[in-house]
């Protein structure tokens, strides 16, 4: 199987930027901190350790790159199956469907444990999974459409 590494890299960058926007104070950052139980003291402590943020950001970017490659595999497989069955495969619809199904079947369900067992607020699950859904759709569209 061939990978479009450039598409995966662009999808990883898009994911990283989208995450920065979603969890910024302009969008959902304040609400996320409140729902997560992050106090002002914890925030100050995190800010004092920001020199370690480069390593955290790099690991996050690598994780997004791996996710983009895996999405590419699933999208390619779905395109082959759909194309063989119907005679054509719509890359946009397949990308959207694959991203949604992977989110629903893997991300949304596995993260439900934080609500059920860790007693985290359902609103936090909704906020985080809203991010996960939009993020995986963005990444799926990039790797699925860039052929």
GROMACS .gro file of C-alpha atoms in nm, residues 10-138:
model
  129
   10UNK     CA    1  -0.084   1.835   0.603
   11UNK     CA    2  -0.368   1.654   0.785
   12UNK     CA    3  -0.151   1.634   1.099
   13UNK     CA    4  -0.075   2.007   1.082
   14UNK     CA    5  -0.445   2.083   1.024
   15UNK     CA    6  -0.533   1.869   1.326
   16UNK     CA    7  -0.276   2.047   1.539
   17UNK     CA    8  -0.399   2.393   1.436
   18UNK     CA    9  -0.763   2.292   1.478
   19UNK     CA   10  -0.688   2.164   1.829
   20UNK     CA   11  -0.521   2.492   1.920
   21UNK     CA   12  -0.829   2.680   1.799
   22UNK     CA   13  -1.089   2.449   1.960
   23UNK     CA   14  -0.923   2.458   2.300
   24UNK     CA   15  -0.833   2.828   2.287
   25UNK     CA   16  -1.002   3.072   2.520
   26UNK     CA   17  -1.181   3.225   2.218
   27UNK     CA   18  -1.371   2.897   2.163
   28UNK     CA   19  -1.393   2.624   2.428
   29UNK     CA   20  -1.074   2.655   2.636
   30UNK     CA   21  -1.231   2.819   2.942
   31UNK     CA   22  -1.524   2.579   2.943
   32UNK     CA   23  -1.289   2.281   2.897
   33UNK     CA   24  -1.072   2.390   3.192
   34UNK     CA   25  -1.378   2.441   3.413
   35UNK     CA   26  -1.528   2.102   3.320
   36UNK     CA   27  -1.189   1.934   3.360
   37UNK     CA   28  -1.147   2.080   3.707
   38UNK     CA   29  -0.831   2.272   3.620
   39UNK     CA   30  -0.785   2.545   3.881
   40UNK     CA   31  -0.601   2.877   3.851
   41UNK     CA   32  -0.315   2.731   4.053
   42UNK     CA   33  -0.288   2.438   3.814
   43UNK     CA   34  -0.293   2.679   3.518
   44UNK     CA   35  -0.010   2.885   3.666
   45UNK     CA   36   0.193   2.571   3.729
   46UNK     CA   37   0.137   2.459   3.368
   47UNK     CA   38   0.241   2.801   3.238
   48UNK     CA   39   0.564   2.783   3.435
   49UNK     CA   40   0.644   2.451   3.263
   50UNK     CA   41   0.580   2.579   2.910
   51UNK     CA   42   0.940   2.519   2.808
   52UNK     CA   43   0.845   2.149   2.796
   53UNK     CA   44   0.558   2.227   2.560
   54UNK     CA   45   0.777   2.176   2.253
   55UNK     CA   46   0.816   1.807   2.335
   56UNK     CA   47   0.445   1.769   2.411
   57UNK     CA   48   0.355   1.945   2.086
   58UNK     CA   49   0.592   1.726   1.887
   59UNK     CA   50   0.445   1.405   2.034
   60UNK     CA   51   0.095   1.537   1.958
   61UNK     CA   52   0.195   1.615   1.599
   62UNK     CA   53   0.346   1.267   1.554
   63UNK     CA   54   0.027   1.111   1.693
   64UNK     CA   55  -0.180   1.311   1.444
   65UNK     CA   56   0.050   1.201   1.161
   66UNK     CA   57   0.005   0.835   1.257
   67UNK     CA   58  -0.371   0.889   1.279
   68UNK     CA   59  -0.371   1.040   0.929
   69UNK     CA   60  -0.182   0.740   0.791
   70UNK     CA   61  -0.427   0.497   0.954
   71UNK     CA   62  -0.722   0.698   0.822
   72UNK     CA   63  -0.566   0.675   0.477
   73UNK     CA   64  -0.558   0.294   0.503
   74UNK     CA   65  -0.924   0.273   0.605
   75UNK     CA   66  -1.035   0.522   0.340
   76UNK     CA   67  -0.840   0.338   0.068
   77UNK     CA   68  -0.989   0.005   0.174
   78UNK     CA   69  -1.341   0.150   0.179
   79UNK     CA   70  -1.284   0.304  -0.165
   80UNK     CA   71  -1.173  -0.032  -0.306
   81UNK     CA   72  -1.472  -0.216  -0.162
   82UNK     CA   73  -1.723   0.050  -0.265
   83UNK     CA   74  -1.569   0.095  -0.609
   84UNK     CA   75  -1.570  -0.279  -0.675
   85UNK     CA   76  -1.931  -0.312  -0.560
   86UNK     CA   77  -2.080  -0.007  -0.732
   87UNK     CA   78  -1.837   0.064  -1.015
   88UNK     CA   79  -1.751   0.405  -0.874
   89UNK     CA   80  -1.632   0.550  -0.546
   90UNK     CA   81  -1.703   0.906  -0.437
   91UNK     CA   82  -1.391   1.013  -0.241
   92UNK     CA   83  -1.567   1.288  -0.046
   93UNK     CA   84  -1.855   1.068   0.070
   94UNK     CA   85  -1.621   0.781   0.153
   95UNK     CA   86  -1.390   1.014   0.348
   96UNK     CA   87  -1.681   1.159   0.546
   97UNK     CA   88  -1.835   0.818   0.612
   98UNK     CA   89  -1.505   0.658   0.713
   99UNK     CA   90  -1.418   0.943   0.948
  100UNK     CA   91  -1.762   0.938   1.107
  101UNK     CA   92  -1.772   0.560   1.150
  102UNK     CA   93  -1.424   0.546   1.301
  103UNK     CA   94  -1.515   0.829   1.538
  104UNK     CA   95  -1.843   0.663   1.638
  105UNK     CA   96  -1.709   0.311   1.669
  106UNK     CA   97  -1.371   0.382   1.828
  107UNK     CA   98  -1.324   0.733   1.965
  108UNK     CA   99  -1.670   0.819   2.098
  109UNK     CA  100  -1.728   0.479   2.254
  110UNK     CA  101  -1.384   0.435   2.410
  111UNK     CA  102  -1.390   0.783   2.564
  112UNK     CA  103  -1.727   0.712   2.728
  113UNK     CA  104  -1.535   0.538   3.007
  114UNK     CA  105  -1.430   0.876   3.144
  115UNK     CA  106  -1.796   0.957   3.209
  116UNK     CA  107  -1.895   0.611   3.331
  117UNK     CA  108  -1.597   0.519   3.548
  118UNK     CA  109  -1.408   0.839   3.623
  119UNK     CA  110  -1.728   1.037   3.687
  120UNK     CA  111  -1.627   1.315   3.449
  121UNK     CA  112  -1.913   1.544   3.341
  122UNK     CA  113  -2.108   1.442   3.031
  123UNK     CA  114  -2.061   1.800   2.905
  124UNK     CA  115  -1.684   1.741   2.903
  125UNK     CA  116  -1.736   1.424   2.699
  126UNK     CA  117  -1.954   1.619   2.453
  127UNK     CA  118  -1.697   1.899   2.425
  128UNK     CA  119  -1.403   1.661   2.373
  129UNK     CA  120  -1.594   1.439   2.133
  130UNK     CA  121  -1.718   1.736   1.937
  131UNK     CA  122  -1.352   1.815   1.883
  132UNK     CA  123  -1.271   1.453   1.798
  133UNK     CA  124  -1.552   1.430   1.543
  134UNK     CA  125  -1.470   1.753   1.362
  135UNK     CA  126  -1.098   1.675   1.377
  136UNK     CA  127  -1.130   1.326   1.228
  137UNK     CA  128  -1.360   1.459   0.954
  138UNK     CA  129  -1.107   1.731   0.863
   0.00000   0.00000   0.00000
